[in-house]
């Protein structure tokens, strides 16, 4: 009995430690939670993308090109991200606002433009993943990295599962895409007007020199 109580107490303390470590940076914790939600929605859209493109009149032979670009996105991001000179905070805002523009994929009726925007979105996702790593290492203590990555992975898995279940109840890809991108727009405006990193003076952000170069 006492062992069970001790085990429960340990679990409670570990949970509190995780929450405390995660909340160490309000900006980073907001971005992590937001990106987990957006990534869950993006996973859903990318899973359904081939079906959507075919339904919109994109020739099947072009789908291989889209999927090839998707596979190359992480590699492209790895090369491009270290060469981006702006801070990760400003980049996070720009990326979210840019991702919000992909609502045009579901609004513009021209198939080739849809295809182009999907291709660009894969590249942006690849770049943002590398910048996300930069933010994590800059905002949190190295001692807490295990807790932070565990929390991030758990949130990502949770929202991925939630979004992938959605088509069981609602399968209109067009409306789902517009809804997810509207949410992205709202997040972008929140960052722009409430927590605008462009208002910060130079030198405030404590970024490791190895990443900033």
mmCIF file of the C-alpha atoms, coordinates in Angstrom:
data_MODEL
# 
_entry.id   MODEL 
# 
loop_
_atom_site.group_PDB 
_atom_site.id 
_atom_site.type_symbol 
_atom_site.label_atom_id 
_atom_site.label_alt_id 
_atom_site.label_comp_id 
_atom_site.label_asym_id 
_atom_site.label_entity_id 
_atom_site.label_seq_id 
_atom_site.pdbx_PDB_ins_code 
_atom_site.Cartn_x 
_atom_site.Cartn_y 
_atom_site.Cartn_z 
_atom_site.occupancy 
_atom_site.B_iso_or_equiv 
_atom_site.pdbx_formal_charge 
_atom_site.auth_seq_id 
_atom_site.auth_comp_id 
_atom_site.auth_asym_id 
_atom_site.auth_atom_id 
_atom_site.pdbx_PDB_model_num 
ATOM 1   C CA . UNK A 1 1   ? 0.000   0.000  0.000   1.00 0.00 ? 1   UNK A CA 1 
ATOM 2   C CA . UNK A 1 2   ? 2.745   2.425  1.008   1.00 0.00 ? 2   UNK A CA 1 
ATOM 3   C CA . UNK A 1 3   ? 4.666   1.554  -2.174  1.00 0.00 ? 3   UNK A CA 1 
ATOM 4   C CA . UNK A 1 4   ? 1.640   2.490  -4.290  1.00 0.00 ? 4   UNK A CA 1 
ATOM 5   C CA . UNK A 1 5   ? 1.307   5.805  -2.468  1.00 0.00 ? 5   UNK A CA 1 
ATOM 6   C CA . UNK A 1 6   ? 5.002   6.540  -2.967  1.00 0.00 ? 6   UNK A CA 1 
ATOM 7   C CA . UNK A 1 7   ? 4.726   5.633  -6.656  1.00 0.00 ? 7   UNK A CA 1 
ATOM 8   C CA . UNK A 1 8   ? 1.732   7.953  -7.101  1.00 0.00 ? 8   UNK A CA 1 
ATOM 9   C CA . UNK A 1 9   ? 3.564   10.745 -5.274  1.00 0.00 ? 9   UNK A CA 1 
ATOM 10  C CA . UNK A 1 10  ? 6.591   10.295 -7.527  1.00 0.00 ? 10  UNK A CA 1 
ATOM 11  C CA . UNK A 1 11  ? 4.402   10.436 -10.631 1.00 0.00 ? 11  UNK A CA 1 
ATOM 12  C CA . UNK A 1 12  ? 2.733   13.602 -9.356  1.00 0.00 ? 12  UNK A CA 1 
ATOM 13  C CA . UNK A 1 13  ? 6.074   15.280 -8.674  1.00 0.00 ? 13  UNK A CA 1 
ATOM 14  C CA . UNK A 1 14  ? 7.386   14.247 -12.105 1.00 0.00 ? 14  UNK A CA 1 
ATOM 15  C CA . UNK A 1 15  ? 4.296   15.725 -13.744 1.00 0.00 ? 15  UNK A CA 1 
ATOM 16  C CA . UNK A 1 16  ? 4.701   18.977 -11.809 1.00 0.00 ? 16  UNK A CA 1 
ATOM 17  C CA . UNK A 1 17  ? 8.396   19.109 -12.735 1.00 0.00 ? 17  UNK A CA 1 
ATOM 18  C CA . UNK A 1 18  ? 7.524   18.600 -16.393 1.00 0.00 ? 18  UNK A CA 1 
ATOM 19  C CA . UNK A 1 19  ? 4.897   21.354 -16.362 1.00 0.00 ? 19  UNK A CA 1 
ATOM 20  C CA . UNK A 1 20  ? 7.257   23.705 -14.519 1.00 0.00 ? 20  UNK A CA 1 
ATOM 21  C CA . UNK A 1 21  ? 10.094  23.039 -16.979 1.00 0.00 ? 21  UNK A CA 1 
ATOM 22  C CA . UNK A 1 22  ? 7.764   23.395 -19.960 1.00 0.00 ? 22  UNK A CA 1 
ATOM 23  C CA . UNK A 1 23  ? 6.395   26.731 -18.704 1.00 0.00 ? 23  UNK A CA 1 
ATOM 24  C CA . UNK A 1 24  ? 9.915   28.056 -18.193 1.00 0.00 ? 24  UNK A CA 1 
ATOM 25  C CA . UNK A 1 25  ? 9.547   29.933 -21.487 1.00 0.00 ? 25  UNK A CA 1 
ATOM 26  C CA . UNK A 1 26  ? 6.069   31.327 -22.158 1.00 0.00 ? 26  UNK A CA 1 
ATOM 27  C CA . UNK A 1 27  ? 6.895   32.077 -25.788 1.00 0.00 ? 27  UNK A CA 1 
ATOM 28  C CA . UNK A 1 28  ? 8.324   28.621 -26.488 1.00 0.00 ? 28  UNK A CA 1 
ATOM 29  C CA . UNK A 1 29  ? 5.536   26.785 -24.642 1.00 0.00 ? 29  UNK A CA 1 
ATOM 30  C CA . UNK A 1 30  ? 2.941   28.732 -26.652 1.00 0.00 ? 30  UNK A CA 1 
ATOM 31  C CA . UNK A 1 31  ? 4.727   27.870 -29.902 1.00 0.00 ? 31  UNK A CA 1 
ATOM 32  C CA . UNK A 1 32  ? 5.103   24.196 -28.915 1.00 0.00 ? 32  UNK A CA 1 
ATOM 33  C CA . UNK A 1 33  ? 1.401   23.827 -28.089 1.00 0.00 ? 33  UNK A CA 1 
ATOM 34  C CA . UNK A 1 34  ? 0.343   25.791 -31.171 1.00 0.00 ? 34  UNK A CA 1 
ATOM 35  C CA . UNK A 1 35  ? 2.681   23.867 -33.471 1.00 0.00 ? 35  UNK A CA 1 
ATOM 36  C CA . UNK A 1 36  ? 1.428   20.572 -32.017 1.00 0.00 ? 36  UNK A CA 1 
ATOM 37  C CA . UNK A 1 37  ? -2.142  21.537 -32.902 1.00 0.00 ? 37  UNK A CA 1 
ATOM 38  C CA . UNK A 1 38  ? -1.187  22.902 -36.330 1.00 0.00 ? 38  UNK A CA 1 
ATOM 39  C CA . UNK A 1 39  ? 1.022   19.880 -37.043 1.00 0.00 ? 39  UNK A CA 1 
ATOM 40  C CA . UNK A 1 40  ? -1.839  17.551 -36.183 1.00 0.00 ? 40  UNK A CA 1 
ATOM 41  C CA . UNK A 1 41  ? -4.040  19.418 -38.651 1.00 0.00 ? 41  UNK A CA 1 
ATOM 42  C CA . UNK A 1 42  ? -1.245  19.498 -41.223 1.00 0.00 ? 42  UNK A CA 1 
ATOM 43  C CA . UNK A 1 43  ? -0.718  15.734 -40.896 1.00 0.00 ? 43  UNK A CA 1 
ATOM 44  C CA . UNK A 1 44  ? -4.391  15.252 -41.660 1.00 0.00 ? 44  UNK A CA 1 
ATOM 45  C CA . UNK A 1 45  ? -4.241  17.531 -44.698 1.00 0.00 ? 45  UNK A CA 1 
ATOM 46  C CA . UNK A 1 46  ? -1.039  15.918 -46.010 1.00 0.00 ? 46  UNK A CA 1 
ATOM 47  C CA . UNK A 1 47  ? -2.537  12.460 -45.560 1.00 0.00 ? 47  UNK A CA 1 
ATOM 48  C CA . UNK A 1 48  ? -5.602  13.498 -47.548 1.00 0.00 ? 48  UNK A CA 1 
ATOM 49  C CA . UNK A 1 49  ? -3.677  15.713 -50.007 1.00 0.00 ? 49  UNK A CA 1 
ATOM 50  C CA . UNK A 1 50  ? -3.372  13.120 -52.816 1.00 0.00 ? 50  UNK A CA 1 
ATOM 51  C CA . UNK A 1 51  ? -7.116  12.438 -52.722 1.00 0.00 ? 51  UNK A CA 1 
ATOM 52  C CA . UNK A 1 52  ? -7.865  16.159 -52.641 1.00 0.00 ? 52  UNK A CA 1 
ATOM 53  C CA . UNK A 1 53  ? -5.556  16.962 -55.564 1.00 0.00 ? 53  UNK A CA 1 
ATOM 54  C CA . UNK A 1 54  ? -7.064  14.177 -57.675 1.00 0.00 ? 54  UNK A CA 1 
ATOM 55  C CA . UNK A 1 55  ? -10.571 15.389 -56.850 1.00 0.00 ? 55  UNK A CA 1 
ATOM 56  C CA . UNK A 1 56  ? -9.527  18.901 -57.921 1.00 0.00 ? 56  UNK A CA 1 
ATOM 57  C CA . UNK A 1 57  ? -8.366  17.751 -61.338 1.00 0.00 ? 57  UNK A CA 1 
ATOM 58  C CA . UNK A 1 58  ? -4.619  17.347 -60.779 1.00 0.00 ? 58  UNK A CA 1 
ATOM 59  C CA . UNK A 1 59  ? -3.293  14.600 -63.116 1.00 0.00 ? 59  UNK A CA 1 
ATOM 60  C CA . UNK A 1 60  ? -2.198  11.509 -61.197 1.00 0.00 ? 60  UNK A CA 1 
ATOM 61  C CA . UNK A 1 61  ? 1.283   11.640 -62.743 1.00 0.00 ? 61  UNK A CA 1 
ATOM 62  C CA . UNK A 1 62  ? 1.939   14.917 -60.877 1.00 0.00 ? 62  UNK A CA 1 
ATOM 63  C CA . UNK A 1 63  ? 1.239   13.356 -57.478 1.00 0.00 ? 63  UNK A CA 1 
ATOM 64  C CA . UNK A 1 64  ? 4.596   11.589 -57.521 1.00 0.00 ? 64  UNK A CA 1 
ATOM 65  C CA . UNK A 1 65  ? 6.269   14.968 -57.951 1.00 0.00 ? 65  UNK A CA 1 
ATOM 66  C CA . UNK A 1 66  ? 4.375   16.399 -54.983 1.00 0.00 ? 66  UNK A CA 1 
ATOM 67  C CA . UNK A 1 67  ? 5.304   13.443 -52.768 1.00 0.00 ? 67  UNK A CA 1 
ATOM 68  C CA . UNK A 1 68  ? 8.936   13.645 -53.911 1.00 0.00 ? 68  UNK A CA 1 
ATOM 69  C CA . UNK A 1 69  ? 9.036   17.318 -52.903 1.00 0.00 ? 69  UNK A CA 1 
ATOM 70  C CA . UNK A 1 70  ? 7.550   16.354 -49.542 1.00 0.00 ? 70  UNK A CA 1 
ATOM 71  C CA . UNK A 1 71  ? 10.350  13.828 -48.940 1.00 0.00 ? 71  UNK A CA 1 
ATOM 72  C CA . UNK A 1 72  ? 12.981  16.417 -49.877 1.00 0.00 ? 72  UNK A CA 1 
ATOM 73  C CA . UNK A 1 73  ? 11.512  19.068 -47.561 1.00 0.00 ? 73  UNK A CA 1 
ATOM 74  C CA . UNK A 1 74  ? 13.477  18.054 -44.449 1.00 0.00 ? 74  UNK A CA 1 
ATOM 75  C CA . UNK A 1 75  ? 16.706  17.919 -46.436 1.00 0.00 ? 75  UNK A CA 1 
ATOM 76  C CA . UNK A 1 76  ? 16.030  21.357 -47.916 1.00 0.00 ? 76  UNK A CA 1 
ATOM 77  C CA . UNK A 1 77  ? 15.217  22.720 -44.463 1.00 0.00 ? 77  UNK A CA 1 
ATOM 78  C CA . UNK A 1 78  ? 18.477  21.340 -43.077 1.00 0.00 ? 78  UNK A CA 1 
ATOM 79  C CA . UNK A 1 79  ? 20.437  23.285 -45.701 1.00 0.00 ? 79  UNK A CA 1 
ATOM 80  C CA . UNK A 1 80  ? 18.393  26.498 -45.601 1.00 0.00 ? 80  UNK A CA 1 
ATOM 81  C CA . UNK A 1 81  ? 17.650  26.932 -41.870 1.00 0.00 ? 81  UNK A CA 1 
ATOM 82  C CA . UNK A 1 82  ? 21.291  27.554 -40.744 1.00 0.00 ? 82  UNK A CA 1 
ATOM 83  C CA . UNK A 1 83  ? 21.563  30.293 -43.369 1.00 0.00 ? 83  UNK A CA 1 
ATOM 84  C CA . UNK A 1 84  ? 18.522  32.202 -42.123 1.00 0.00 ? 84  UNK A CA 1 
ATOM 85  C CA . UNK A 1 85  ? 19.811  35.240 -40.239 1.00 0.00 ? 85  UNK A CA 1 
ATOM 86  C CA . UNK A 1 86  ? 16.640  36.464 -38.525 1.00 0.00 ? 86  UNK A CA 1 
ATOM 87  C CA . UNK A 1 87  ? 15.858  35.286 -34.992 1.00 0.00 ? 87  UNK A CA 1 
ATOM 88  C CA . UNK A 1 88  ? 13.758  32.191 -34.415 1.00 0.00 ? 88  UNK A CA 1 
ATOM 89  C CA . UNK A 1 89  ? 11.051  34.321 -32.738 1.00 0.00 ? 89  UNK A CA 1 
ATOM 90  C CA . UNK A 1 90  ? 10.602  36.508 -35.786 1.00 0.00 ? 90  UNK A CA 1 
ATOM 91  C CA . UNK A 1 91  ? 10.873  33.489 -38.045 1.00 0.00 ? 91  UNK A CA 1 
ATOM 92  C CA . UNK A 1 92  ? 8.148   31.671 -36.063 1.00 0.00 ? 92  UNK A CA 1 
ATOM 93  C CA . UNK A 1 93  ? 5.778   34.579 -36.644 1.00 0.00 ? 93  UNK A CA 1 
ATOM 94  C CA . UNK A 1 94  ? 6.622   34.841 -40.348 1.00 0.00 ? 94  UNK A CA 1 
ATOM 95  C CA . UNK A 1 95  ? 6.233   31.101 -40.881 1.00 0.00 ? 95  UNK A CA 1 
ATOM 96  C CA . UNK A 1 96  ? 2.842   30.985 -39.161 1.00 0.00 ? 96  UNK A CA 1 
ATOM 97  C CA . UNK A 1 97  ? 1.619   33.955 -41.218 1.00 0.00 ? 97  UNK A CA 1 
ATOM 98  C CA . UNK A 1 98  ? 3.038   32.368 -44.368 1.00 0.00 ? 98  UNK A CA 1 
ATOM 99  C CA . UNK A 1 99  ? 1.445   29.019 -43.584 1.00 0.00 ? 99  UNK A CA 1 
ATOM 100 C CA . UNK A 1 100 ? -1.835  30.847 -43.116 1.00 0.00 ? 100 UNK A CA 1 
ATOM 101 C CA . UNK A 1 101 ? -1.621  31.926 -46.759 1.00 0.00 ? 101 UNK A CA 1 
ATOM 102 C CA . UNK A 1 102 ? -2.098  28.286 -47.784 1.00 0.00 ? 102 UNK A CA 1 
ATOM 103 C CA . UNK A 1 103 ? -5.791  28.805 -47.261 1.00 0.00 ? 103 UNK A CA 1 
ATOM 104 C CA . UNK A 1 104 ? -5.490  29.857 -50.922 1.00 0.00 ? 104 UNK A CA 1 
ATOM 105 C CA . UNK A 1 105 ? -4.976  26.172 -51.775 1.00 0.00 ? 105 UNK A CA 1 
ATOM 106 C CA . UNK A 1 106 ? -8.606  25.599 -50.889 1.00 0.00 ? 106 UNK A CA 1 
ATOM 107 C CA . UNK A 1 107 ? -9.927  28.856 -52.370 1.00 0.00 ? 107 UNK A CA 1 
ATOM 108 C CA . UNK A 1 108 ? -8.172  29.367 -55.716 1.00 0.00 ? 108 UNK A CA 1 
ATOM 109 C CA . UNK A 1 109 ? -9.799  27.114 -58.341 1.00 0.00 ? 109 UNK A CA 1 
ATOM 110 C CA . UNK A 1 110 ? -6.690  26.729 -60.557 1.00 0.00 ? 110 UNK A CA 1 
ATOM 111 C CA . UNK A 1 111 ? -5.219  23.191 -60.146 1.00 0.00 ? 111 UNK A CA 1 
ATOM 112 C CA . UNK A 1 112 ? -1.604  24.094 -61.018 1.00 0.00 ? 112 UNK A CA 1 
ATOM 113 C CA . UNK A 1 113 ? -1.548  26.888 -58.418 1.00 0.00 ? 113 UNK A CA 1 
ATOM 114 C CA . UNK A 1 114 ? -2.865  24.417 -55.843 1.00 0.00 ? 114 UNK A CA 1 
ATOM 115 C CA . UNK A 1 115 ? -0.055  22.049 -56.797 1.00 0.00 ? 115 UNK A CA 1 
ATOM 116 C CA . UNK A 1 116 ? 2.561   24.809 -56.499 1.00 0.00 ? 116 UNK A CA 1 
ATOM 117 C CA . UNK A 1 117 ? 1.288   25.907 -53.082 1.00 0.00 ? 117 UNK A CA 1 
ATOM 118 C CA . UNK A 1 118 ? 1.338   22.337 -51.793 1.00 0.00 ? 118 UNK A CA 1 
ATOM 119 C CA . UNK A 1 119 ? 4.931   21.995 -52.969 1.00 0.00 ? 119 UNK A CA 1 
ATOM 120 C CA . UNK A 1 120 ? 5.933   25.241 -51.235 1.00 0.00 ? 120 UNK A CA 1 
ATOM 121 C CA . UNK A 1 121 ? 4.188   24.167 -48.043 1.00 0.00 ? 121 UNK A CA 1 
ATOM 122 C CA . UNK A 1 122 ? 6.359   21.038 -47.844 1.00 0.00 ? 122 UNK A CA 1 
ATOM 123 C CA . UNK A 1 123 ? 9.520   23.140 -48.142 1.00 0.00 ? 123 UNK A CA 1 
ATOM 124 C CA . UNK A 1 124 ? 8.310   25.560 -45.446 1.00 0.00 ? 124 UNK A CA 1 
ATOM 125 C CA . UNK A 1 125 ? 7.480   22.683 -43.101 1.00 0.00 ? 125 UNK A CA 1 
ATOM 126 C CA . UNK A 1 126 ? 11.000  21.328 -43.581 1.00 0.00 ? 126 UNK A CA 1 
ATOM 127 C CA . UNK A 1 127 ? 12.586  24.690 -42.758 1.00 0.00 ? 127 UNK A CA 1 
ATOM 128 C CA . UNK A 1 128 ? 10.336  25.391 -39.780 1.00 0.00 ? 128 UNK A CA 1 
ATOM 129 C CA . UNK A 1 129 ? 11.247  22.039 -38.225 1.00 0.00 ? 129 UNK A CA 1 
ATOM 130 C CA . UNK A 1 130 ? 14.904  23.043 -38.060 1.00 0.00 ? 130 UNK A CA 1 
ATOM 131 C CA . UNK A 1 131 ? 14.075  26.505 -36.688 1.00 0.00 ? 131 UNK A CA 1 
ATOM 132 C CA . UNK A 1 132 ? 11.848  24.840 -34.097 1.00 0.00 ? 132 UNK A CA 1 
ATOM 133 C CA . UNK A 1 133 ? 14.864  22.868 -32.852 1.00 0.00 ? 133 UNK A CA 1 
ATOM 134 C CA . UNK A 1 134 ? 16.825  26.111 -32.638 1.00 0.00 ? 134 UNK A CA 1 
ATOM 135 C CA . UNK A 1 135 ? 14.099  27.676 -30.496 1.00 0.00 ? 135 UNK A CA 1 
ATOM 136 C CA . UNK A 1 136 ? 13.977  24.706 -28.116 1.00 0.00 ? 136 UNK A CA 1 
ATOM 137 C CA . UNK A 1 137 ? 17.735  24.766 -27.491 1.00 0.00 ? 137 UNK A CA 1 
ATOM 138 C CA . UNK A 1 138 ? 17.704  28.552 -27.029 1.00 0.00 ? 138 UNK A CA 1 
ATOM 139 C CA . UNK A 1 139 ? 14.698  28.836 -24.710 1.00 0.00 ? 139 UNK A CA 1 
ATOM 140 C CA . UNK A 1 140 ? 15.172  25.903 -22.333 1.00 0.00 ? 140 UNK A CA 1 
ATOM 141 C CA . UNK A 1 141 ? 17.892  24.680 -19.984 1.00 0.00 ? 141 UNK A CA 1 
ATOM 142 C CA . UNK A 1 142 ? 19.830  21.754 -21.365 1.00 0.00 ? 142 UNK A CA 1 
ATOM 143 C CA . UNK A 1 143 ? 19.134  19.811 -18.165 1.00 0.00 ? 143 UNK A CA 1 
ATOM 144 C CA . UNK A 1 144 ? 15.415  19.804 -19.004 1.00 0.00 ? 144 UNK A CA 1 
ATOM 145 C CA . UNK A 1 145 ? 15.712  18.802 -22.665 1.00 0.00 ? 145 UNK A CA 1 
ATOM 146 C CA . UNK A 1 146 ? 14.483  15.268 -21.981 1.00 0.00 ? 146 UNK A CA 1 
ATOM 147 C CA . UNK A 1 147 ? 11.312  16.576 -20.327 1.00 0.00 ? 147 UNK A CA 1 
ATOM 148 C CA . UNK A 1 148 ? 10.735  19.164 -23.059 1.00 0.00 ? 148 UNK A CA 1 
ATOM 149 C CA . UNK A 1 149 ? 11.119  16.707 -25.929 1.00 0.00 ? 149 UNK A CA 1 
ATOM 150 C CA . UNK A 1 150 ? 8.943   14.174 -24.131 1.00 0.00 ? 150 UNK A CA 1 
ATOM 151 C CA . UNK A 1 151 ? 6.219   16.811 -23.676 1.00 0.00 ? 151 UNK A CA 1 
ATOM 152 C CA . UNK A 1 152 ? 6.539   17.944 -27.283 1.00 0.00 ? 152 UNK A CA 1 
ATOM 153 C CA . UNK A 1 153 ? 6.312   14.373 -28.614 1.00 0.00 ? 153 UNK A CA 1 
ATOM 154 C CA . UNK A 1 154 ? 3.303   13.624 -26.410 1.00 0.00 ? 154 UNK A CA 1 
ATOM 155 C CA . UNK A 1 155 ? 1.436   16.752 -27.529 1.00 0.00 ? 155 UNK A CA 1 
ATOM 156 C CA . UNK A 1 156 ? 2.258   16.102 -31.182 1.00 0.00 ? 156 UNK A CA 1 
ATOM 157 C CA . UNK A 1 157 ? 1.076   12.475 -30.952 1.00 0.00 ? 157 UNK A CA 1 
ATOM 158 C CA . UNK A 1 158 ? -2.098  13.504 -29.106 1.00 0.00 ? 158 UNK A CA 1 
ATOM 159 C CA . UNK A 1 159 ? -3.202  16.110 -31.649 1.00 0.00 ? 159 UNK A CA 1 
ATOM 160 C CA . UNK A 1 160 ? -2.174  13.904 -34.589 1.00 0.00 ? 160 UNK A CA 1 
ATOM 161 C CA . UNK A 1 161 ? -4.466  11.165 -33.288 1.00 0.00 ? 161 UNK A CA 1 
ATOM 162 C CA . UNK A 1 162 ? -7.299  13.635 -32.666 1.00 0.00 ? 162 UNK A CA 1 
ATOM 163 C CA . UNK A 1 163 ? -7.110  15.129 -36.168 1.00 0.00 ? 163 UNK A CA 1 
ATOM 164 C CA . UNK A 1 164 ? -6.716  11.772 -37.939 1.00 0.00 ? 164 UNK A CA 1 
ATOM 165 C CA . UNK A 1 165 ? -9.928  10.602 -36.267 1.00 0.00 ? 165 UNK A CA 1 
ATOM 166 C CA . UNK A 1 166 ? -11.842 13.631 -37.608 1.00 0.00 ? 166 UNK A CA 1 
ATOM 167 C CA . UNK A 1 167 ? -12.544 12.130 -41.102 1.00 0.00 ? 167 UNK A CA 1 
ATOM 168 C CA . UNK A 1 168 ? -14.501 9.367  -39.371 1.00 0.00 ? 168 UNK A CA 1 
ATOM 169 C CA . UNK A 1 169 ? -17.095 12.016 -38.548 1.00 0.00 ? 169 UNK A CA 1 
ATOM 170 C CA . UNK A 1 170 ? -16.511 14.708 -41.181 1.00 0.00 ? 170 UNK A CA 1 
ATOM 171 C CA . UNK A 1 171 ? -14.784 14.054 -44.506 1.00 0.00 ? 171 UNK A CA 1 
ATOM 172 C CA . UNK A 1 172 ? -15.080 17.293 -46.505 1.00 0.00 ? 172 UNK A CA 1 
ATOM 173 C CA . UNK A 1 173 ? -11.371 17.982 -47.169 1.00 0.00 ? 173 UNK A CA 1 
ATOM 174 C CA . UNK A 1 174 ? -12.141 21.408 -48.609 1.00 0.00 ? 174 UNK A CA 1 
ATOM 175 C CA . UNK A 1 175 ? -13.866 22.669 -45.437 1.00 0.00 ? 175 UNK A CA 1 
ATOM 176 C CA . UNK A 1 176 ? -11.326 20.978 -43.146 1.00 0.00 ? 176 UNK A CA 1 
ATOM 177 C CA . UNK A 1 177 ? -8.481  22.710 -44.979 1.00 0.00 ? 177 UNK A CA 1 
ATOM 178 C CA . UNK A 1 178 ? -10.130 26.122 -44.760 1.00 0.00 ? 178 UNK A CA 1 
ATOM 179 C CA . UNK A 1 179 ? -10.938 25.642 -41.046 1.00 0.00 ? 179 UNK A CA 1 
ATOM 180 C CA . UNK A 1 180 ? -7.390  24.591 -40.112 1.00 0.00 ? 180 UNK A CA 1 
ATOM 181 C CA . UNK A 1 181 ? -5.892  27.496 -42.045 1.00 0.00 ? 181 UNK A CA 1 
ATOM 182 C CA . UNK A 1 182 ? -8.303  30.002 -40.477 1.00 0.00 ? 182 UNK A CA 1 
ATOM 183 C CA . UNK A 1 183 ? -7.064  28.805 -37.075 1.00 0.00 ? 183 UNK A CA 1 
ATOM 184 C CA . UNK A 1 184 ? -3.499  29.347 -38.331 1.00 0.00 ? 184 UNK A CA 1 
ATOM 185 C CA . UNK A 1 185 ? -4.430  32.902 -39.367 1.00 0.00 ? 185 UNK A CA 1 
ATOM 186 C CA . UNK A 1 186 ? -5.798  33.616 -35.873 1.00 0.00 ? 186 UNK A CA 1 
ATOM 187 C CA . UNK A 1 187 ? -2.595  32.316 -34.250 1.00 0.00 ? 187 UNK A CA 1 
ATOM 188 C CA . UNK A 1 188 ? -0.533  34.496 -36.589 1.00 0.00 ? 188 UNK A CA 1 
ATOM 189 C CA . UNK A 1 189 ? -2.527  37.601 -35.701 1.00 0.00 ? 189 UNK A CA 1 
ATOM 190 C CA . UNK A 1 190 ? -2.203  36.782 -31.992 1.00 0.00 ? 190 UNK A CA 1 
ATOM 191 C CA . UNK A 1 191 ? 1.579   36.665 -32.306 1.00 0.00 ? 191 UNK A CA 1 
ATOM 192 C CA . UNK A 1 192 ? 1.615   39.791 -34.456 1.00 0.00 ? 192 UNK A CA 1 
ATOM 193 C CA . UNK A 1 193 ? -0.493  42.006 -32.191 1.00 0.00 ? 193 UNK A CA 1 
ATOM 194 C CA . UNK A 1 194 ? -0.120  40.472 -28.710 1.00 0.00 ? 194 UNK A CA 1 
ATOM 195 C CA . UNK A 1 195 ? 3.375   38.976 -28.652 1.00 0.00 ? 195 UNK A CA 1 
ATOM 196 C CA . UNK A 1 196 ? 5.058   40.679 -31.593 1.00 0.00 ? 196 UNK A CA 1 
ATOM 197 C CA . UNK A 1 197 ? 8.776   39.736 -31.626 1.00 0.00 ? 197 UNK A CA 1 
ATOM 198 C CA . UNK A 1 198 ? 9.526   42.580 -34.055 1.00 0.00 ? 198 UNK A CA 1 
ATOM 199 C CA . UNK A 1 199 ? 8.935   45.035 -31.186 1.00 0.00 ? 199 UNK A CA 1 
ATOM 200 C CA . UNK A 1 200 ? 11.827  43.600 -29.210 1.00 0.00 ? 200 UNK A CA 1 
ATOM 201 C CA . UNK A 1 201 ? 15.038  45.520 -29.242 1.00 0.00 ? 201 UNK A CA 1 
ATOM 202 C CA . UNK A 1 202 ? 18.172  43.933 -30.632 1.00 0.00 ? 202 UNK A CA 1 
ATOM 203 C CA . UNK A 1 203 ? 20.200  41.789 -28.293 1.00 0.00 ? 203 UNK A CA 1 
ATOM 204 C CA . UNK A 1 204 ? 17.337  40.738 -26.038 1.00 0.00 ? 204 UNK A CA 1 
ATOM 205 C CA . UNK A 1 205 ? 17.085  37.257 -27.395 1.00 0.00 ? 205 UNK A CA 1 
ATOM 206 C CA . UNK A 1 206 ? 19.560  34.870 -25.909 1.00 0.00 ? 206 UNK A CA 1 
ATOM 207 C CA . UNK A 1 207 ? 20.400  32.691 -28.879 1.00 0.00 ? 207 UNK A CA 1 
ATOM 208 C CA . UNK A 1 208 ? 23.461  30.476 -28.924 1.00 0.00 ? 208 UNK A CA 1 
ATOM 209 C CA . UNK A 1 209 ? 26.172  31.861 -31.153 1.00 0.00 ? 209 UNK A CA 1 
ATOM 210 C CA . UNK A 1 210 ? 26.547  28.544 -32.960 1.00 0.00 ? 210 UNK A CA 1 
ATOM 211 C CA . UNK A 1 211 ? 22.947  28.752 -34.162 1.00 0.00 ? 211 UNK A CA 1 
ATOM 212 C CA . UNK A 1 212 ? 22.883  32.442 -34.951 1.00 0.00 ? 212 UNK A CA 1 
ATOM 213 C CA . UNK A 1 213 ? 25.811  32.271 -37.326 1.00 0.00 ? 213 UNK A CA 1 
# 
